[in-house]
Tab-separated table of C-alpha atoms in Angstrom:
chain	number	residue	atom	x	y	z
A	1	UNK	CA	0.000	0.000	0.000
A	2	UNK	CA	1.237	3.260	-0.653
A	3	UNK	CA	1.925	5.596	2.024
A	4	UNK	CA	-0.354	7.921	0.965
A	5	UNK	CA	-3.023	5.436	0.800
A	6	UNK	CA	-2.158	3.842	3.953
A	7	UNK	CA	-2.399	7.507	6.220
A	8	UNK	CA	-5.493	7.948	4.508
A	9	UNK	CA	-6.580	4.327	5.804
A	10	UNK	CA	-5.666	5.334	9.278
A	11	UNK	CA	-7.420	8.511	9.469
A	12	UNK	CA	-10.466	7.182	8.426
A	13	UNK	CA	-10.455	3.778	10.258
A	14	UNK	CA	-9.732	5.673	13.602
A	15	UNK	CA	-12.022	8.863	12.876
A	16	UNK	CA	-8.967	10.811	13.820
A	17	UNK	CA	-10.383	13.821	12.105
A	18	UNK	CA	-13.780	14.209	13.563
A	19	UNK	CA	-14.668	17.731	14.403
A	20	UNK	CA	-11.519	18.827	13.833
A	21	UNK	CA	-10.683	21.892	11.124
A	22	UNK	CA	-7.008	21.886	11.898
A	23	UNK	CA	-4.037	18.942	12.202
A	24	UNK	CA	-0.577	20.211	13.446
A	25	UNK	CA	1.934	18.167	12.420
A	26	UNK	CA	5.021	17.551	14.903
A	27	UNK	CA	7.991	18.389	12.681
A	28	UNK	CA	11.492	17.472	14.161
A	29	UNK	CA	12.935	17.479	10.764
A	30	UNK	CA	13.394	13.903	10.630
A	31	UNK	CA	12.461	11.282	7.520
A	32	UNK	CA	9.450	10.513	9.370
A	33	UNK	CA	8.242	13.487	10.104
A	34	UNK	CA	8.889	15.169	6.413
A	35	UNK	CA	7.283	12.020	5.266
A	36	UNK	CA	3.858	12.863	7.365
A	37	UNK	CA	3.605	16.566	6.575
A	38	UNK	CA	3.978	15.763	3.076
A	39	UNK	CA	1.344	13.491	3.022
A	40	UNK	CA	-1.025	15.662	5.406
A	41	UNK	CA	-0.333	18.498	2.783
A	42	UNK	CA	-1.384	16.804	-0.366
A	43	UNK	CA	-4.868	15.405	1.869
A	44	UNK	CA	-5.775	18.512	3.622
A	45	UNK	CA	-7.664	20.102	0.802
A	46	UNK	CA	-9.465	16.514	0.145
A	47	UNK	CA	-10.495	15.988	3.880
A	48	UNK	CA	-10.913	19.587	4.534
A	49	UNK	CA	-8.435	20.492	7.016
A	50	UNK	CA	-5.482	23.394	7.248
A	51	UNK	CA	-2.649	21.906	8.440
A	52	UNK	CA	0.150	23.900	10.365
A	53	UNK	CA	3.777	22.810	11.670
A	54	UNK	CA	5.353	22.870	15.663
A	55	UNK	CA	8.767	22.428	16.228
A	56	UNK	CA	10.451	21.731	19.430
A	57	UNK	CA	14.335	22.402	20.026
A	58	UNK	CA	15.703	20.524	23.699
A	59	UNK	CA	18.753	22.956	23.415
A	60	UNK	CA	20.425	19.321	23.694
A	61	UNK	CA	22.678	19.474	20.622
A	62	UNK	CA	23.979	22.857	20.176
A	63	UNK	CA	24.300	24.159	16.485
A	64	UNK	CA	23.164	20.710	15.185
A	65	UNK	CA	19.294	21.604	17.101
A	66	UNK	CA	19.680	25.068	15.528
A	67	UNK	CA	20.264	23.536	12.537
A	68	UNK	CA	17.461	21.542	12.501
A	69	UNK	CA	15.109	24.587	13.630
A	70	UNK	CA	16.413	26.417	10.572
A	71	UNK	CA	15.605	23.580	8.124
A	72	UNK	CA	12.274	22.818	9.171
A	73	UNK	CA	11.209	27.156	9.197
A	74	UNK	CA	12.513	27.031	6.199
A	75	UNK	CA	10.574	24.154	4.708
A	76	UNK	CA	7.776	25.414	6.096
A	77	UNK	CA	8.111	28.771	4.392
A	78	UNK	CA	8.541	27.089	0.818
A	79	UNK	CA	4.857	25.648	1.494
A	80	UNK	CA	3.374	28.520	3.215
A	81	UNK	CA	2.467	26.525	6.437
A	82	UNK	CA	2.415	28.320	9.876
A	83	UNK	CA	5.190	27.044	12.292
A	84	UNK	CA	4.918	26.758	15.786
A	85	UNK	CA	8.144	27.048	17.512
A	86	UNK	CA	9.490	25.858	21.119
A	87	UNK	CA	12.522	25.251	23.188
A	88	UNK	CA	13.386	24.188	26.731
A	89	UNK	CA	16.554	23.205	28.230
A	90	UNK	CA	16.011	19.502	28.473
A	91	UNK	CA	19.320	18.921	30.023
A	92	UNK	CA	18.592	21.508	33.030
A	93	UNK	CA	15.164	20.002	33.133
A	94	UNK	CA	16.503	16.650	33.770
A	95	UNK	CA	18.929	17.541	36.293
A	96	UNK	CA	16.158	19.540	38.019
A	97	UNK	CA	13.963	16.686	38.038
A	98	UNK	CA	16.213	13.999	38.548
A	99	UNK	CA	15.060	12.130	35.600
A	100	UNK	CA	16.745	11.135	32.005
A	101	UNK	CA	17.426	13.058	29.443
A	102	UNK	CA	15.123	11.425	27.129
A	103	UNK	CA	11.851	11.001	29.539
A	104	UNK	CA	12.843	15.080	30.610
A	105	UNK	CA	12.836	15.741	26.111
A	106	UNK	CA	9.591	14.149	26.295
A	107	UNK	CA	7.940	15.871	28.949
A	108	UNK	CA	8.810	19.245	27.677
A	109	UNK	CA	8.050	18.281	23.964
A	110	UNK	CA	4.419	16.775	25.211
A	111	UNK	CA	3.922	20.053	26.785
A	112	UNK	CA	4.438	22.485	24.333
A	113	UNK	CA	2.319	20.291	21.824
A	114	UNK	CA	0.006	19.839	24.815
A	115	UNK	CA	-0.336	23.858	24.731
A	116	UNK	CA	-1.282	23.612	21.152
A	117	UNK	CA	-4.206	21.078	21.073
A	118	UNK	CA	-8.262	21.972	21.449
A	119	UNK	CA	-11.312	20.459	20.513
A	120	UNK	CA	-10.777	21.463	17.277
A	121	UNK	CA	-7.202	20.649	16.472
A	122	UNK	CA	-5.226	17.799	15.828
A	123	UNK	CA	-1.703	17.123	17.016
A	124	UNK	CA	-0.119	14.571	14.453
A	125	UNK	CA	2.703	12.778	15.276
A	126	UNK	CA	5.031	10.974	13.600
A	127	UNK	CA	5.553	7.547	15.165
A	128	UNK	CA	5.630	4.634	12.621
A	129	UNK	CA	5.800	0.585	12.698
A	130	UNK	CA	9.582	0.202	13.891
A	131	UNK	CA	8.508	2.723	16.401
A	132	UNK	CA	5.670	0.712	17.813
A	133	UNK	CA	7.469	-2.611	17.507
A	134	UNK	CA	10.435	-1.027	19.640
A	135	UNK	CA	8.015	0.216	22.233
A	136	UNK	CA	6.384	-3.126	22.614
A	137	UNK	CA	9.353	-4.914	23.372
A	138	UNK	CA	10.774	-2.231	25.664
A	139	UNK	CA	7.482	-2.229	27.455
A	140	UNK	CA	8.188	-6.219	27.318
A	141	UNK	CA	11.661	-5.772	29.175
A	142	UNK	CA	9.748	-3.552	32.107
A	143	UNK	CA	7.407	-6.091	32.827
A	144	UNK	CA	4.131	-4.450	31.768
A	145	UNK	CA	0.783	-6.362	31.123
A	146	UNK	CA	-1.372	-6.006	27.938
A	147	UNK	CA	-2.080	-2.294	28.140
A	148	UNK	CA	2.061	-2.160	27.387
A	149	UNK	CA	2.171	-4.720	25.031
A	150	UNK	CA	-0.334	-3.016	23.112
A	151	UNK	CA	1.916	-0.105	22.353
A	152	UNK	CA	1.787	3.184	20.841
A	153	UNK	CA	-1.928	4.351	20.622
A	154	UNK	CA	-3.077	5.613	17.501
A	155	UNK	CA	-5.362	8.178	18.674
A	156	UNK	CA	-4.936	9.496	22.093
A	157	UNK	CA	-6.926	12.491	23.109
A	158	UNK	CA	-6.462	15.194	20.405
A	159	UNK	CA	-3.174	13.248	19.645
A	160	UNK	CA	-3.165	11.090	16.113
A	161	UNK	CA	-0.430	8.677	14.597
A	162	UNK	CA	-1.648	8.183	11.363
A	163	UNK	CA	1.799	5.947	10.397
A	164	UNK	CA	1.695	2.886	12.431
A	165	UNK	CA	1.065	0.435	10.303
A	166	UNK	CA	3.893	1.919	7.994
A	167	UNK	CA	7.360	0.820	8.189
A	168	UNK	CA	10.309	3.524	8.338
A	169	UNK	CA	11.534	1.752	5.029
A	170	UNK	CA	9.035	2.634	2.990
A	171	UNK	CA	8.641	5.726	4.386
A	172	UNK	CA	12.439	6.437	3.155
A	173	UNK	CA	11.697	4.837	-0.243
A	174	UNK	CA	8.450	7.651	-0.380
A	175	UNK	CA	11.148	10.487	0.203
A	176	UNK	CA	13.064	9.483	-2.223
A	177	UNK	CA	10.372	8.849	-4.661
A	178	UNK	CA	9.062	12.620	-3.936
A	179	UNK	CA	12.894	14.423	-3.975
A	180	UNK	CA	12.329	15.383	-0.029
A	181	UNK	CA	15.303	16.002	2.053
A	182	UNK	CA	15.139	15.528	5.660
A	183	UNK	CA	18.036	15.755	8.656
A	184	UNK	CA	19.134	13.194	10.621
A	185	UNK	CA	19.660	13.666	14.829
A	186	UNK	CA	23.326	12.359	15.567
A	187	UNK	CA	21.909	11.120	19.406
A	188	UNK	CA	19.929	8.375	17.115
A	189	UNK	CA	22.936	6.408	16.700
A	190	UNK	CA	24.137	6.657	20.457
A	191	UNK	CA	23.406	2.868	21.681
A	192	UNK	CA	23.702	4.335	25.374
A	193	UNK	CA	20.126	5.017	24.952
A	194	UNK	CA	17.705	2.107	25.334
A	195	UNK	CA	15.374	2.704	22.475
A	196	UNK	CA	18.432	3.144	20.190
A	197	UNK	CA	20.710	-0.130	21.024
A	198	UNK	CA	17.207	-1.736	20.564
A	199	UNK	CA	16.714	-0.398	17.177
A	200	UNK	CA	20.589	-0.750	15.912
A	201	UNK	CA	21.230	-4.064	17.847
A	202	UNK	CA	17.780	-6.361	18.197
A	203	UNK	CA	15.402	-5.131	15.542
A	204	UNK	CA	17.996	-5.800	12.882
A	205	UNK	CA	18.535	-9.694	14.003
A	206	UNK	CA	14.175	-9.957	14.462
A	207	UNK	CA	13.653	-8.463	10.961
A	208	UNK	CA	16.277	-10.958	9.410
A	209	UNK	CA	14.248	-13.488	11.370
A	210	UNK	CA	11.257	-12.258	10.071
A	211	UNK	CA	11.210	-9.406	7.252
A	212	UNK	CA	7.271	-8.352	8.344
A	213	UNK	CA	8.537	-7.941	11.925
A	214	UNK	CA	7.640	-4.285	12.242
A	215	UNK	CA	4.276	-4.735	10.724
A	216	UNK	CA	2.772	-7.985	12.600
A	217	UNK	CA	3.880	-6.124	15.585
A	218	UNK	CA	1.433	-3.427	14.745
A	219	UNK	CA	-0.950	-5.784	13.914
A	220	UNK	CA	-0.875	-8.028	17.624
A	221	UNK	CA	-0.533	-4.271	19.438
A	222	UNK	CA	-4.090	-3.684	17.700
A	223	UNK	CA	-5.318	-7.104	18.927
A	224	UNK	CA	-3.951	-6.192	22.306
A	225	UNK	CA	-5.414	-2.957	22.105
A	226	UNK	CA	-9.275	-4.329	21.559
A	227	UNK	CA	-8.452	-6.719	24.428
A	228	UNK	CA	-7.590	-4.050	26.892
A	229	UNK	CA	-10.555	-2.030	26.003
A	230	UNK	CA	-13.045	-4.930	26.268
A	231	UNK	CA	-10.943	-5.633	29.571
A	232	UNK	CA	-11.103	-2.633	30.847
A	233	UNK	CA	-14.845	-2.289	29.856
A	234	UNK	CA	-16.026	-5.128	31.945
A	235	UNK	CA	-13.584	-3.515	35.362
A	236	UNK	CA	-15.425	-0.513	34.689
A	237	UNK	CA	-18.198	-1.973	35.606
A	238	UNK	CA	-17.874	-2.751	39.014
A	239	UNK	CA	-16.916	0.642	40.086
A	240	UNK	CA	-19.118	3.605	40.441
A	241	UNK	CA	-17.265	7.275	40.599
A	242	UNK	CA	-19.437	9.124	43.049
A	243	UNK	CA	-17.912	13.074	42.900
A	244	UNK	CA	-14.307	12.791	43.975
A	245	UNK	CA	-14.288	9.057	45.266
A	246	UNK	CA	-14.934	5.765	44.247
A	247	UNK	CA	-17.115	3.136	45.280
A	248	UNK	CA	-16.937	-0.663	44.519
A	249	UNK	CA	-19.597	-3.158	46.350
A	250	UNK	CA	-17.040	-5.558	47.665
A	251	UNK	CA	-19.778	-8.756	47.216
A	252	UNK	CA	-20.379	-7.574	43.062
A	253	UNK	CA	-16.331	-7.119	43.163
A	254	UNK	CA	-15.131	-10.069	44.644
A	255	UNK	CA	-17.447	-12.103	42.794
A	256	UNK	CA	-14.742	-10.889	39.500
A	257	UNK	CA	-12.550	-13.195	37.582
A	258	UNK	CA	-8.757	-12.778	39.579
A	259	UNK	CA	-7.851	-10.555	36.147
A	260	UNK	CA	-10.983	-8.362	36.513
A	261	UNK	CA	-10.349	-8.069	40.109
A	262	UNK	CA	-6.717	-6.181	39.824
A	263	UNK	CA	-8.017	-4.493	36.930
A	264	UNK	CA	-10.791	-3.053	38.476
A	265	UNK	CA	-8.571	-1.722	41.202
A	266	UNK	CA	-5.746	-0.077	39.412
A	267	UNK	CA	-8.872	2.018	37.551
A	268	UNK	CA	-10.076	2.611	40.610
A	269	UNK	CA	-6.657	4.158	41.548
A	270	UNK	CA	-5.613	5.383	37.813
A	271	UNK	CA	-8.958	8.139	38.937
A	272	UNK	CA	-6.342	9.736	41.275
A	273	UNK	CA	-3.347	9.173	39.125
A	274	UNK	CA	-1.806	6.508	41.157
A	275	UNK	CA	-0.027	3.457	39.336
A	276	UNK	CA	-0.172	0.995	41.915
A	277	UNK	CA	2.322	-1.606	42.528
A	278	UNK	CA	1.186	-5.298	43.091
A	279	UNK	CA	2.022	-5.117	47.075
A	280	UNK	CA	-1.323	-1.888	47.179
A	281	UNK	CA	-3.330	-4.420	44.674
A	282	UNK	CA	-3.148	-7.356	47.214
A	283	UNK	CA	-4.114	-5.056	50.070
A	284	UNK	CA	-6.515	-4.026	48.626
A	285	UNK	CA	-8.096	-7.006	48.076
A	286	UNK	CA	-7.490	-8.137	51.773
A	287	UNK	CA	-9.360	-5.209	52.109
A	288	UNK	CA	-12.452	-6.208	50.198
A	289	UNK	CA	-12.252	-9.555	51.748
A	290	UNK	CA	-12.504	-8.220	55.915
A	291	UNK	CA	-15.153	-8.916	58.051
A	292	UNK	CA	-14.503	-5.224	59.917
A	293	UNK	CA	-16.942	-3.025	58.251
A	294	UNK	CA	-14.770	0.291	59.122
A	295	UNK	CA	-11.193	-1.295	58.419
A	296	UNK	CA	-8.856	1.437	56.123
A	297	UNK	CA	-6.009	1.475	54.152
A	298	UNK	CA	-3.432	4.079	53.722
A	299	UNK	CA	-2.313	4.507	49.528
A	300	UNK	CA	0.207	6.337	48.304
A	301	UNK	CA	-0.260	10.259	47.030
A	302	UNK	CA	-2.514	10.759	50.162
A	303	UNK	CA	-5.416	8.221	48.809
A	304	UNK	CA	-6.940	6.420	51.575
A	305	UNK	CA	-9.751	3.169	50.991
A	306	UNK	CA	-12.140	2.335	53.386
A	307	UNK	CA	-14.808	-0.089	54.229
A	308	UNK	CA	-18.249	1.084	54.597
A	309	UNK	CA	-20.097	-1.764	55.300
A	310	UNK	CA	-20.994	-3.965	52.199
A	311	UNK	CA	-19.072	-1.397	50.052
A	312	UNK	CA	-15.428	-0.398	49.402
A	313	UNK	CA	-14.098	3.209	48.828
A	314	UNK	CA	-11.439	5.315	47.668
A	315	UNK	CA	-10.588	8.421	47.612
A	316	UNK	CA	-8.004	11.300	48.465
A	317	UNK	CA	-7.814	11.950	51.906
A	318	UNK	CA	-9.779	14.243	53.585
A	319	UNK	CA	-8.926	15.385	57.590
A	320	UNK	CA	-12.637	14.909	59.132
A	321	UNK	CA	-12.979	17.801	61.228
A	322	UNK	CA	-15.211	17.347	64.341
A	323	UNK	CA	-17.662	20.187	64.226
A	324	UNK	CA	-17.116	23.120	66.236
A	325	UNK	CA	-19.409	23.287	69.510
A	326	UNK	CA	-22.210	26.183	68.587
A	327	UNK	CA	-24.561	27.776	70.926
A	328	UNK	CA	-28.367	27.843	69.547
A	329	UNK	CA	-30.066	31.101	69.898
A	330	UNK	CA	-33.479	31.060	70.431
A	331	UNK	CA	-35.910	32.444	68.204
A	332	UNK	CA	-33.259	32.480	65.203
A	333	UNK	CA	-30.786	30.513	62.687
A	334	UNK	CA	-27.818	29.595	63.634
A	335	UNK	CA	-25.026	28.578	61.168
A	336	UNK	CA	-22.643	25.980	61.837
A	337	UNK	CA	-19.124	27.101	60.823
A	338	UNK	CA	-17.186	25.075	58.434
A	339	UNK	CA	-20.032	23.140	57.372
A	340	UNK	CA	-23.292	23.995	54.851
A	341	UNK	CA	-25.659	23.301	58.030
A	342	UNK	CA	-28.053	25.713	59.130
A	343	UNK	CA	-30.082	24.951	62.611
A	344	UNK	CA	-33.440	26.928	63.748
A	345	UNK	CA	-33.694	26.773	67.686
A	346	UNK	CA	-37.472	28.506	69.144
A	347	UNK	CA	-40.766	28.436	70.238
A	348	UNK	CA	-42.504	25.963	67.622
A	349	UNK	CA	-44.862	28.123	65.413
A	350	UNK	CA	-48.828	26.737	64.691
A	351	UNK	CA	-47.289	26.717	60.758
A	352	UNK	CA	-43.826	24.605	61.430
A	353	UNK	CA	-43.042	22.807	58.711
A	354	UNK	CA	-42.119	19.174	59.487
A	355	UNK	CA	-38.887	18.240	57.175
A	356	UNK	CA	-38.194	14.593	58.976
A	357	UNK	CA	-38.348	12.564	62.065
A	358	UNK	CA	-34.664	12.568	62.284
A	359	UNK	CA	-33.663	16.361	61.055
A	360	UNK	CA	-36.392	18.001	63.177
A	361	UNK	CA	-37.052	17.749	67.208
A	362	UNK	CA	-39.037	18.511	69.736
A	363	UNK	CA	-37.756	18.880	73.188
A	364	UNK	CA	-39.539	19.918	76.851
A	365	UNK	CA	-38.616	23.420	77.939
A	366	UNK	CA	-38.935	21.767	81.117
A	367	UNK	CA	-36.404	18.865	80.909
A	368	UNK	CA	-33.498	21.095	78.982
A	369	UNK	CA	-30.742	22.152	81.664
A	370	UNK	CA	-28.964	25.620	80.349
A	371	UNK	CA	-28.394	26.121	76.799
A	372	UNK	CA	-29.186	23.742	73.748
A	373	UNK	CA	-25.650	23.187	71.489
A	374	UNK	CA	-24.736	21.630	68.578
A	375	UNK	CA	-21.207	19.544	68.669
A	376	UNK	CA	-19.862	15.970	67.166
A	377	UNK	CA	-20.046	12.825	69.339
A	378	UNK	CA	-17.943	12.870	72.493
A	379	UNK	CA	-16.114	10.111	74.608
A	380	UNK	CA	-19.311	9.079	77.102
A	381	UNK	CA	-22.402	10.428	74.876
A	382	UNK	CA	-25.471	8.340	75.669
A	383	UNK	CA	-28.909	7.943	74.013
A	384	UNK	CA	-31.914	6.439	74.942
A	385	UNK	CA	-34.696	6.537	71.634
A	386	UNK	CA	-38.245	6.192	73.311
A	387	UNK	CA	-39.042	2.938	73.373
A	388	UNK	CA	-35.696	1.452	72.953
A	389	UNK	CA	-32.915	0.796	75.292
A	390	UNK	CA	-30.608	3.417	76.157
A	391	UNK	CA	-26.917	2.680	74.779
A	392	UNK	CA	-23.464	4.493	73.884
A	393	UNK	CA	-23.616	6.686	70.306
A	394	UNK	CA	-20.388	4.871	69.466
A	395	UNK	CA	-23.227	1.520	69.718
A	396	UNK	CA	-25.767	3.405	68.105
A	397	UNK	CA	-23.733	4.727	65.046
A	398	UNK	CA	-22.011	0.936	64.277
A	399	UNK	CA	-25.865	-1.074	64.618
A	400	UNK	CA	-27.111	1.869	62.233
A	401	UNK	CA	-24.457	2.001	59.680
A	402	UNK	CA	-22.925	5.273	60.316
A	403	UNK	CA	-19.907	5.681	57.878
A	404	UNK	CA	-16.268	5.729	60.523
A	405	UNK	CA	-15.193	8.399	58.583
A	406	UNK	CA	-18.368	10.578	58.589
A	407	UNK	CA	-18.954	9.802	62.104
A	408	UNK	CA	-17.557	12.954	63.868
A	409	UNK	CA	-19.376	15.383	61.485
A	410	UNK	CA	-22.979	13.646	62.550
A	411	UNK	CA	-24.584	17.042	64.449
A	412	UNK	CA	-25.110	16.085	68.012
A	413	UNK	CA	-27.328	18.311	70.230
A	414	UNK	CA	-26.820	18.476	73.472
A	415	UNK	CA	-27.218	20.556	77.076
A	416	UNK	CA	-25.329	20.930	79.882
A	417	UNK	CA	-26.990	17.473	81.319
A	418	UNK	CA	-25.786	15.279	77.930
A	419	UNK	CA	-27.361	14.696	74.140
A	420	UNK	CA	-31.004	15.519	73.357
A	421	UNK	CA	-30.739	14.725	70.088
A	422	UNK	CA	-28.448	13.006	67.587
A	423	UNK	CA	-29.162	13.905	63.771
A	424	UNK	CA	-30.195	10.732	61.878
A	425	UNK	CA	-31.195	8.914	65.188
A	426	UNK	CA	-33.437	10.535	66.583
A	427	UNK	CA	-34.034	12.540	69.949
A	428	UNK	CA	-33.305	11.488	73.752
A	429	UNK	CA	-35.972	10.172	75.590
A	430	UNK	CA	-35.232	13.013	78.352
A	431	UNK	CA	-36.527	15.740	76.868
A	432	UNK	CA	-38.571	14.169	73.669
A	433	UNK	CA	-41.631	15.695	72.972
A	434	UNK	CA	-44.659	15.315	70.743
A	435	UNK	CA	-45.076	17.598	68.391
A	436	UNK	CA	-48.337	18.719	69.481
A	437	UNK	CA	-46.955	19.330	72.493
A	438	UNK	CA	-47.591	22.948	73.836
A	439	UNK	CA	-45.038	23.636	75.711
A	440	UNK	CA	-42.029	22.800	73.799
A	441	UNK	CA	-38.767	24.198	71.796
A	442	UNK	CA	-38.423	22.888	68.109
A	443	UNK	CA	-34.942	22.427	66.570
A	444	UNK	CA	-34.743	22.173	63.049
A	445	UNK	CA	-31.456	21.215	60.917
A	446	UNK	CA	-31.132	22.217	57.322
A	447	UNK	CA	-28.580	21.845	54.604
A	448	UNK	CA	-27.697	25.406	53.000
């Protein structure tokens, strides 16, 4: 297939131009990338796109990256295309960082482009078959599962890489074909790097094993790719993003396939930007497994997972605050600070709305000692419901379920004697009163 033909394949198989009205193409200078612009020039007025340059210099290899800057502005001149230029000090980035060079090249390459992208742009880039091959089997020395093996994506976010399935020989036979010069980065032939002893050293003794190397690596890292997604699909499944946390029923989740299990776990995580290692998988799953409905687990990057109850949570952690003792004036509203509760304390008026059994009380004037308040749980608070016996709120929040970690923001009201009332309880058999009662003080609590 021609390499013409086979972009256009791509960027129609993948949809990698839907909505957009503009492709960038990510132009080092290189045969690859010459190769792509090319191409993406002679398709942009079939498909309907403009298509605009961005260059990149790491200020890694002194007159040689100037060089390169000057030969790509100028080829972008002779075609009237709009160049994007950037540099950063790669080097200085690395040091700072205390990364390598290449990972530091990356990150401040990804980030210019990143700077360039919208819902309406494309950011091509250049990676072809030997490229994708290479990072399989470099993601194959590390270790990783399928989501490694299945390489270089071809369309990630506004990101395309419309040349996978193309090898980097044909692509040089296609700039030869169409008279188009490109430069060539001396650091490519520096074997200290991984990716580059790979490519000089290994690839040349697989493709003599097998001359379609490159390509059936694309194809299995498609395969893989499909895989994953189904995969990842099903893990999905089991866990429910609820705001900022996320919630798996541990019964539903440990009912999962081993695979399903670990990958439902490390999405669960990836939602906070944690890679987990296999040691916070396997607690986790201890985790799901306990009988202690409030057992926790400390993650790393501050994430904490909990039990609550039948389910299992994560989430960043959060310091739970105990709220701060407030004094109820009569006859008005009283906010609670730090919080979005609001709490009425007065004589009950002949129109008082009733908003629940468990957010609004009724207490004896006669039976409250001093002033009413409204604190968390303390060491020693007792309640007795009418009708029920009388035990500790620590008893009373476990039988009914409270969440551990939302236990010290429960409002608790109280006088000088002990609680009158505990929000989603109920009131004290004390001072309880009907709400018919004449001769009684109404406390209502209300979310603002």
């Amino acid at each position: 297939m021609e390499v013409r033909d086979a972009v256009l394949t791509s960027l129609r198989e993948y949809d990698m131009l839907y909505g957009a009205d503009r492709v960038i193409c990510a132009l080092s200078g290189g045969a690859d990338s010459i190769c792509l612009a090319d191409v993406l020039l002679s398709l942009a007025p079939e498909l309907g796109f403009r298509l605009e340059c961005a260059h990149f210099n790491h200020l890694l290899r002194g007159a040689e990256s100037q060089r390169d800057a000057a030969f790509v502005s100028d080829w972008c001149d002779k075609r009237g295309l709009k160049l994007h230029m950037g540099s950063g000090d790669a080097a200085a980035y690395a040091a700072e960082s205390r990364i390598g060079i290449e990972e530091a090249a990356r990150t401040l390459r990804y980030a210019f482009l990143d700077s360039l992208g919208d819902a309406h742009t494309r950011i091509a880039t250049a990676h072809q078959a030997d490229d994708q091959a290479e990072t399989m089997l470099l993601n194959l020395l590390r270790g990783s599962g399928l989501k490694g093996l299945g390489g270089i994506p071809p369309v990630r976010g506004f990101y395309i890489r419309p040349m996978l399935n193309i090898e980097r020989q044909t692509i040089l036979t296609y700039l030869r074909q169409h008279g188009l010069e490109h430069v060539e980065d001396s650091t490519n032939r520096d074997t200290h790097y991984r990716r580059n002893k790979l490519r000089h050293e290994v690839m040349p003794v697989l493709r003599e094993m097998n001359p379609a190397f490159s390509t059936l690596c694309s194809r299995s890292a498609k395969l893989l790719r499909e895989d994953e997604a189904l995969l990842d699909e099903l893990a999905g499944k089991a866990v429910t993003m609820e705001g900022e946390k996320a919630v798996l029923s541990a019964a539903e989740f440990l009912s999962l396939s081993g695979p399903l299990r670990s990958r439902a776990l490390r999405r669960s995580l990836g939602a906070f930007g944690v890679q987990p290692e296999e040691k916070h998988v396997a607690a986790l799953l201890e985790l799901a497994r306990t009988e202690n409905p409030s057992a926790q687990l400390d993650l790393p990057a501050g994430i904490r997972a909990w039990r609550q109850y039948d389910q299992m949570m994560i989430a960043r952690q959060e310091k739970s605050l105990p709220l701060p003792e407030t004094k109820l004036i009569c006859g008005q509203w009283t906010e609670i600070s730090g919080t979005k509760l609001s709490v009425f304390c007065g004589d009950k008026p002949e129109t008082a709305k009733i908003h629940g059994k468990f957010t609004t009380f009724f207490f004896k004037k006669d039976k409250i000692c001093g002033n009413i308040t409204v604190r968390s749980r303390r060491e020693g608070d007792h309640l007795a419901l009418p009708g029920r016996q009388g035990k500790s709120l620590k008893k009373w929040m476990i039988q009914e379920k409270f969440p551990a970690s939302e236990r010290d923001r429960v409002p608790v009201f109280a006088d000088e004697v002990g609680v009158l009332a505990v929000w989603g309880l109920g009131a004290d058999e004390r001072a309880a009163a009907s709400p018919e009662a004449a001769d009684s003080v109404l406390v209502i609590l209300e979310r603002t």
